[in-house]
Amino acid sequence: MKVIWNNQLVEREDVKIDMEDRGYQFADGLYEVIRAYNGILFTAEQHVERLFTGAKKIDLILPFTREELIYLLNELIKENSIETGNIYLQITRGVSSPRNHTYPKIEFTSPVFTASTTVVPRNLETMKDGIKVITLPDMRWLHCDIKSISLLGNIMAKHEAHKKGKDEAILYRDEAVTECSASNVSIIKNKILYTHPDGNLILSGITKTVLLKVARQRGIIVKEETFTLKDLKEADEVFASSTTMEAMPVVEIDDKPVGDGKRGPVVKLLQELYVNEVELTCGSII
Ligand SMILES: Cc1ncc(COP(=O)(O)O)c(C=O)c1O
């Protein structure tokens, strides 16, 4: 399998990352995950745009244009013959020695970029049966809009869920539900879809954005408003969303069923609308 290392496709074994790379030492970097269907990247422009927005927020000057990056990612997908799978890409501020918290001057360092692919089929069974989750206080920092490689807060929450035999953790600050450890969360109550507004407390999910668009087009009322833990637990339907999960029904929260404990009609409809949207770019995926 080939990977991207800076601006080249190389064998994974040939990648050499310096121990004083700021990504390794400070988690000073950003990442993205993009899904491919039928060998075609879905919403690549939106993911790349989010990377550029994040880079601007941390004064990281990216060493490529949006078009150059998309070209490189497509080359990797082709080279590795990825049909249905994920591309993970990461960029760090690069090597600075000796270690120093301050951002190094741009003339003394260059960002280090890597990308790799995995073959991951759509998980149709789980998309039908749904996932079980716990709720946890959101202990992360206050820049959750930046897709930072510093994910300790997220992985600690996910680990807590796994220790309890569950799939995800839904996070809350005070009483307001924010998002999950690796996905956004939305609820349906009386046919209205509620989800946390974009801002610094959540990652503005590309999947969520697509789902809200198709929901509105279908006439579903969407309210990007905070909702509480109580609202979450009294919701008719709950779903998590991410690039890798698409729209995923949440059927159990803290050991209690959501509604009748089965995927609900609105989430099922959203899953179908999402597939339609994917098919516009990538061709048939059923
Ligand atoms: C914390 C968090 N929120 C939301 C998402 C969903 O984002 P997207 O739909 O762009 O994959 C992710 C995906 O990795 C995430 O890690």
Short mmCIF file of C-alpha atoms and ligand atoms in Angstrom, two decimals:
data_model
loop_
_atom_site.label_atom_id
_atom_site.label_comp_id
_atom_site.label_asym_id
_atom_site.label_seq_id
_atom_site.Cartn_x
_atom_site.Cartn_y
_atom_site.Cartn_z
CA MET A 1 0.00 0.00 0.00
CA LYS A 2 1.24 3.43 -0.92
CA VAL A 3 0.87 6.47 1.31
CA ILE A 4 1.42 10.16 0.76
CA TRP A 5 4.44 11.69 2.46
CA ASN A 6 4.63 15.41 1.80
CA ASN A 7 4.02 15.70 -1.94
CA GLN A 8 4.89 12.15 -3.04
CA LEU A 9 3.38 8.69 -3.11
CA VAL A 10 5.77 6.32 -1.32
CA GLU A 11 5.73 2.92 0.39
CA ARG A 12 4.59 3.20 4.01
CA GLU A 13 7.89 1.72 5.22
CA ASP A 14 9.80 4.56 3.57
CA VAL A 15 8.15 7.31 5.62
CA LYS A 16 10.47 8.85 8.18
CA ILE A 17 9.05 11.22 10.77
CA ASP A 18 11.45 13.12 13.01
CA MET A 19 11.09 12.62 16.79
CA GLU A 20 11.03 16.41 17.14
CA ASP A 21 8.09 16.78 14.79
CA ARG A 22 5.67 19.14 16.53
CA GLY A 23 2.80 16.77 15.79
CA TYR A 24 4.57 14.09 17.82
CA GLN A 25 5.64 16.42 20.62
CA PHE A 26 2.73 18.87 20.91
CA ALA A 27 -0.10 17.36 18.81
CA ASP A 28 0.44 20.56 16.79
CA GLY A 29 -1.45 19.54 13.69
CA LEU A 30 -4.74 18.85 11.95
CA TYR A 31 -6.40 15.87 10.32
CA GLU A 32 -9.29 14.88 8.09
CA VAL A 33 -11.07 11.65 7.20
CA ILE A 34 -12.69 11.44 3.78
CA ARG A 35 -14.80 8.56 2.52
CA ALA A 36 -14.54 7.01 -0.92
CA TYR A 37 -17.42 5.19 -2.60
CA ASN A 38 -16.83 3.43 -5.90
CA GLY A 39 -13.32 4.85 -5.91
CA ILE A 40 -14.64 8.44 -5.80
CA LEU A 41 -14.11 10.79 -2.86
CA PHE A 42 -17.36 12.12 -1.37
CA THR A 43 -17.49 15.80 -0.24
CA ALA A 44 -13.72 16.11 -0.73
CA GLU A 45 -13.99 19.88 -1.32
CA GLN A 46 -15.80 20.40 2.00
CA HIS A 47 -13.21 18.36 3.93
CA VAL A 48 -10.35 20.22 2.27
CA GLU A 49 -12.06 23.54 3.01
CA ARG A 50 -12.37 22.59 6.70
CA LEU A 51 -8.66 21.73 6.72
CA PHE A 52 -7.82 25.15 5.27
CA THR A 53 -10.12 26.88 7.79
CA GLY A 54 -8.50 24.98 10.68
CA ALA A 55 -5.02 25.79 9.37
CA LYS A 56 -5.88 29.48 9.30
CA LYS A 57 -7.09 29.33 12.91
CA ILE A 58 -3.72 27.96 14.07
CA ASP A 59 -1.52 30.01 11.68
CA LEU A 60 -0.39 26.89 9.82
CA ILE A 61 0.55 27.67 6.25
CA LEU A 62 -0.40 24.70 4.11
CA PRO A 63 2.16 23.72 1.47
CA PHE A 64 -0.43 23.07 -1.26
CA THR A 65 -3.51 24.60 -2.83
CA ARG A 66 -6.93 23.01 -2.40
CA GLU A 67 -6.73 21.69 -5.97
CA GLU A 68 -3.23 20.24 -5.53
CA LEU A 69 -4.31 18.45 -2.38
CA ILE A 70 -7.42 16.93 -3.98
CA TYR A 71 -5.31 15.82 -6.96
CA LEU A 72 -2.84 14.09 -4.63
CA LEU A 73 -5.62 12.36 -2.66
CA ASN A 74 -7.21 11.09 -5.86
CA GLU A 75 -3.84 9.72 -6.98
CA LEU A 76 -3.56 7.77 -3.72
CA ILE A 77 -7.08 6.34 -4.02
CA LYS A 78 -6.30 5.23 -7.57
CA GLU A 79 -2.87 3.81 -6.72
CA ASN A 80 -4.28 1.73 -3.81
CA SER A 81 -7.39 0.72 -5.82
CA ILE A 82 -9.72 1.89 -3.04
CA GLU A 83 -13.38 1.37 -3.90
CA THR A 84 -15.20 1.76 -0.56
CA GLY A 85 -12.83 3.03 2.07
CA ASN A 86 -11.38 5.90 4.03
CA ILE A 87 -8.53 8.25 3.45
CA TYR A 88 -6.91 9.66 6.57
CA LEU A 89 -4.78 12.74 6.15
CA GLN A 90 -2.75 14.63 8.66
CA ILE A 91 -0.58 17.70 8.63
CA THR A 92 1.71 18.90 11.39
CA ARG A 93 3.66 22.11 11.78
CA GLY A 94 6.82 20.10 11.16
CA VAL A 95 10.12 19.75 12.94
CA SER A 96 11.46 22.37 15.27
CA SER A 97 14.50 21.75 17.41
CA PRO A 98 15.14 22.36 20.23
CA ARG A 99 11.59 21.79 21.48
CA ASN A 100 9.88 25.11 22.16
CA HIS A 101 6.17 25.82 22.66
CA THR A 102 6.19 28.94 20.48
CA TYR A 103 5.34 28.43 16.81
CA PRO A 104 8.64 28.38 14.91
CA LYS A 105 9.18 31.02 12.22
CA ILE A 106 7.88 29.79 8.88
CA GLU A 107 11.33 30.06 7.27
CA PHE A 108 12.75 27.58 9.82
CA THR A 109 10.27 24.74 9.41
CA SER A 110 8.01 23.09 6.84
CA PRO A 111 4.75 21.29 7.59
CA VAL A 112 4.80 17.50 7.37
CA PHE A 113 1.89 15.93 5.49
CA THR A 114 0.90 12.27 5.42
CA ALA A 115 -2.13 10.37 4.12
CA SER A 116 -3.09 6.71 4.08
CA THR A 117 -6.05 4.62 2.95
CA THR A 118 -8.07 1.75 4.43
CA VAL A 119 -10.69 -0.45 2.82
CA VAL A 120 -13.86 -0.14 4.93
CA PRO A 121 -17.20 -1.44 3.62
CA ARG A 122 -20.42 0.31 4.66
CA ASN A 123 -21.64 -1.22 7.92
CA LEU A 124 -25.22 -1.89 6.82
CA GLU A 125 -26.06 -4.14 9.76
CA THR A 126 -25.12 -1.55 12.39
CA MET A 127 -26.81 1.19 10.38
CA LYS A 128 -30.02 -0.83 10.76
CA ASP A 129 -29.57 -2.12 14.32
CA GLY A 130 -28.08 1.10 15.73
CA ILE A 131 -25.52 1.73 18.43
CA LYS A 132 -25.59 1.91 22.23
CA VAL A 133 -24.07 4.87 24.01
CA ILE A 134 -23.30 6.35 27.38
CA THR A 135 -23.40 10.03 28.35
CA LEU A 136 -20.38 11.79 29.82
CA PRO A 137 -19.40 15.35 30.76
CA ASP A 138 -17.58 17.03 27.86
CA MET A 139 -14.07 17.46 29.29
CA ARG A 140 -12.45 18.70 26.07
CA TRP A 141 -10.97 22.08 25.30
CA LEU A 142 -12.93 25.06 23.89
CA HIS A 143 -11.77 24.82 20.27
CA CYS A 144 -13.65 21.69 19.24
CA ASP A 145 -14.28 23.37 15.87
CA ILE A 146 -10.61 22.75 15.00
CA LYS A 147 -10.05 19.18 13.78
CA SER A 148 -6.91 18.90 15.86
CA ILE A 149 -4.85 15.73 16.15
CA SER A 150 -4.88 16.36 19.90
CA LEU A 151 -7.66 13.90 20.68
CA LEU A 152 -7.01 12.79 24.27
CA GLY A 153 -10.34 14.17 25.51
CA ASN A 154 -12.14 12.35 22.70
CA ILE A 155 -10.34 9.04 23.09
CA MET A 156 -10.77 9.03 26.87
CA ALA A 157 -14.54 9.38 26.36
CA LYS A 158 -14.65 6.65 23.69
CA HIS A 159 -12.56 4.36 25.90
CA GLU A 160 -14.99 4.92 28.78
CA ALA A 161 -17.86 3.84 26.50
CA HIS A 162 -15.95 0.75 25.35
CA LYS A 163 -15.14 -0.24 28.92
CA LYS A 164 -18.91 -0.34 29.53
CA GLY A 165 -19.45 -2.42 26.39
CA LYS A 166 -21.01 0.50 24.45
CA ASP A 167 -20.16 2.05 21.11
CA GLU A 168 -19.99 5.80 21.66
CA ALA A 169 -20.17 8.52 24.29
CA ILE A 170 -22.54 11.47 23.97
CA LEU A 171 -20.97 14.50 25.65
CA TYR A 172 -22.59 17.39 27.52
CA ARG A 173 -21.48 20.71 28.99
CA ASP A 174 -23.59 21.70 31.99
CA GLU A 175 -26.93 20.40 30.72
CA ALA A 176 -26.37 21.06 26.99
CA VAL A 177 -25.57 18.10 24.74
CA THR A 178 -22.65 18.97 22.43
CA GLU A 179 -21.58 16.01 20.28
CA CYS A 180 -20.13 12.51 20.58
CA SER A 181 -16.49 11.52 21.00
CA ALA A 182 -16.05 11.00 17.25
CA SER A 183 -19.35 12.11 15.69
CA ASN A 184 -22.11 14.70 15.88
CA VAL A 185 -25.42 13.93 17.57
CA SER A 186 -28.96 15.01 16.68
CA ILE A 187 -32.39 14.20 18.08
CA ILE A 188 -35.89 14.03 16.66
CA LYS A 189 -38.79 15.19 18.83
CA ASN A 190 -42.30 15.57 17.44
CA LYS A 191 -40.86 15.30 13.90
CA ILE A 192 -38.45 18.24 14.47
CA LEU A 193 -34.70 17.63 14.16
CA TYR A 194 -32.55 19.37 16.79
CA THR A 195 -28.75 19.54 16.72
CA HIS A 196 -26.14 21.68 18.48
CA PRO A 197 -25.32 24.83 16.48
CA ASP A 198 -21.86 25.10 14.93
CA GLY A 199 -19.36 27.13 16.94
CA ASN A 200 -16.37 26.41 19.14
CA LEU A 201 -18.04 23.64 21.16
CA ILE A 202 -18.43 21.09 18.36
CA LEU A 203 -16.79 20.03 15.14
CA SER A 204 -18.85 21.26 12.22
CA GLY A 205 -19.42 17.82 10.74
CA ILE A 206 -19.52 17.48 6.97
CA THR A 207 -21.93 14.54 7.28
CA LYS A 208 -24.20 16.55 9.59
CA THR A 209 -24.21 19.41 7.08
CA VAL A 210 -25.20 17.07 4.24
CA LEU A 211 -27.91 15.46 6.41
CA LEU A 212 -29.37 18.82 7.48
CA LYS A 213 -29.46 19.92 3.83
CA VAL A 214 -31.33 16.81 2.63
CA ALA A 215 -33.62 16.91 5.68
CA ARG A 216 -34.63 20.52 4.91
CA GLN A 217 -35.09 19.69 1.22
CA ARG A 218 -37.50 16.90 2.29
CA GLY A 219 -39.48 19.36 4.44
CA ILE A 220 -38.22 18.24 7.84
CA ILE A 221 -38.00 21.15 10.28
CA VAL A 222 -34.39 21.52 11.45
CA LYS A 223 -33.46 23.55 14.50
CA GLU A 224 -29.76 24.15 15.09
CA GLU A 225 -30.31 24.84 18.78
CA THR A 226 -28.83 23.40 21.96
CA PHE A 227 -30.86 20.68 23.61
CA THR A 228 -30.47 19.23 27.09
CA LEU A 229 -29.64 15.81 28.46
CA LYS A 230 -33.32 15.55 29.46
CA ASP A 231 -34.37 16.32 25.85
CA LEU A 232 -31.91 13.67 24.65
CA LYS A 233 -33.35 11.04 26.94
CA GLU A 234 -36.94 11.92 26.02
CA ALA A 235 -36.29 12.09 22.26
CA ASP A 236 -38.32 10.03 19.79
CA GLU A 237 -35.19 9.23 17.79
CA VAL A 238 -31.49 9.95 18.20
CA PHE A 239 -28.69 9.59 15.67
CA ALA A 240 -24.97 10.11 15.49
CA SER A 241 -23.32 11.17 12.24
CA SER A 242 -19.84 11.06 10.82
CA THR A 243 -18.01 10.42 7.58
CA THR A 244 -17.42 6.78 8.46
CA MET A 245 -20.80 6.05 10.17
CA GLU A 246 -23.08 8.19 7.94
CA ALA A 247 -26.39 8.57 9.89
CA MET A 248 -26.24 6.04 12.70
CA PRO A 249 -29.30 5.31 14.87
CA VAL A 250 -28.68 5.48 18.61
CA VAL A 251 -30.99 2.88 20.12
CA GLU A 252 -29.87 2.88 23.75
CA ILE A 253 -28.58 5.64 26.04
CA ASP A 254 -27.23 4.86 29.52
CA ASP A 255 -28.83 1.38 29.43
CA LYS A 256 -32.29 2.73 28.52
CA PRO A 257 -33.89 2.30 25.08
CA VAL A 258 -34.48 5.30 22.83
CA GLY A 259 -38.17 5.13 21.88
CA ASP A 260 -38.91 1.46 21.26
CA GLY A 261 -35.19 0.65 21.07
CA LYS A 262 -35.23 0.31 17.27
CA ARG A 263 -34.19 2.54 14.38
CA GLY A 264 -36.95 5.12 13.87
CA PRO A 265 -38.62 6.26 10.63
CA VAL A 266 -36.95 9.70 10.39
CA VAL A 267 -33.44 8.29 10.79
CA LYS A 268 -34.23 5.60 8.22
CA LEU A 269 -35.41 8.29 5.80
CA LEU A 270 -32.27 10.37 6.45
CA GLN A 271 -30.11 7.35 5.72
CA GLU A 272 -31.88 6.91 2.37
CA LEU A 273 -31.55 10.60 1.52
CA TYR A 274 -27.85 10.47 2.39
CA VAL A 275 -27.35 7.52 0.04
CA ASN A 276 -29.10 9.49 -2.73
CA GLU A 277 -26.71 12.37 -2.11
CA VAL A 278 -23.65 10.09 -2.19
CA GLU A 279 -24.90 8.54 -5.42
CA LEU A 280 -25.07 11.96 -7.11
CA THR A 281 -21.26 12.14 -6.82
CA CYS A 282 -20.12 8.54 -6.63
CA GLY A 283 -22.67 6.43 -8.51
CA SER A 284 -24.74 3.54 -7.19
CA ILE A 285 -23.70 2.22 -3.77
CA ILE A 286 -26.53 -0.20 -3.06
C1 LIG B 1 -15.66 15.05 17.50
C2 LIG B 1 -16.25 14.83 16.16
N1 LIG B 1 -17.42 15.42 15.87
C3 LIG B 1 -18.02 15.24 14.68
C4 LIG B 1 -17.45 14.44 13.70
C5 LIG B 1 -18.15 14.26 12.38
O1 LIG B 1 -17.49 14.95 11.38
P1 LIG B 1 -17.63 14.51 9.86
O2 LIG B 1 -19.07 14.32 9.58
O3 LIG B 1 -17.05 15.65 9.10
O4 LIG B 1 -16.85 13.24 9.71
C6 LIG B 1 -16.23 13.82 13.96
C7 LIG B 1 -15.59 13.00 12.94
O5 LIG B 1 -14.48 12.56 13.07
C8 LIG B 1 -15.61 14.02 15.21
O6 LIG B 1 -14.43 13.46 15.51
#
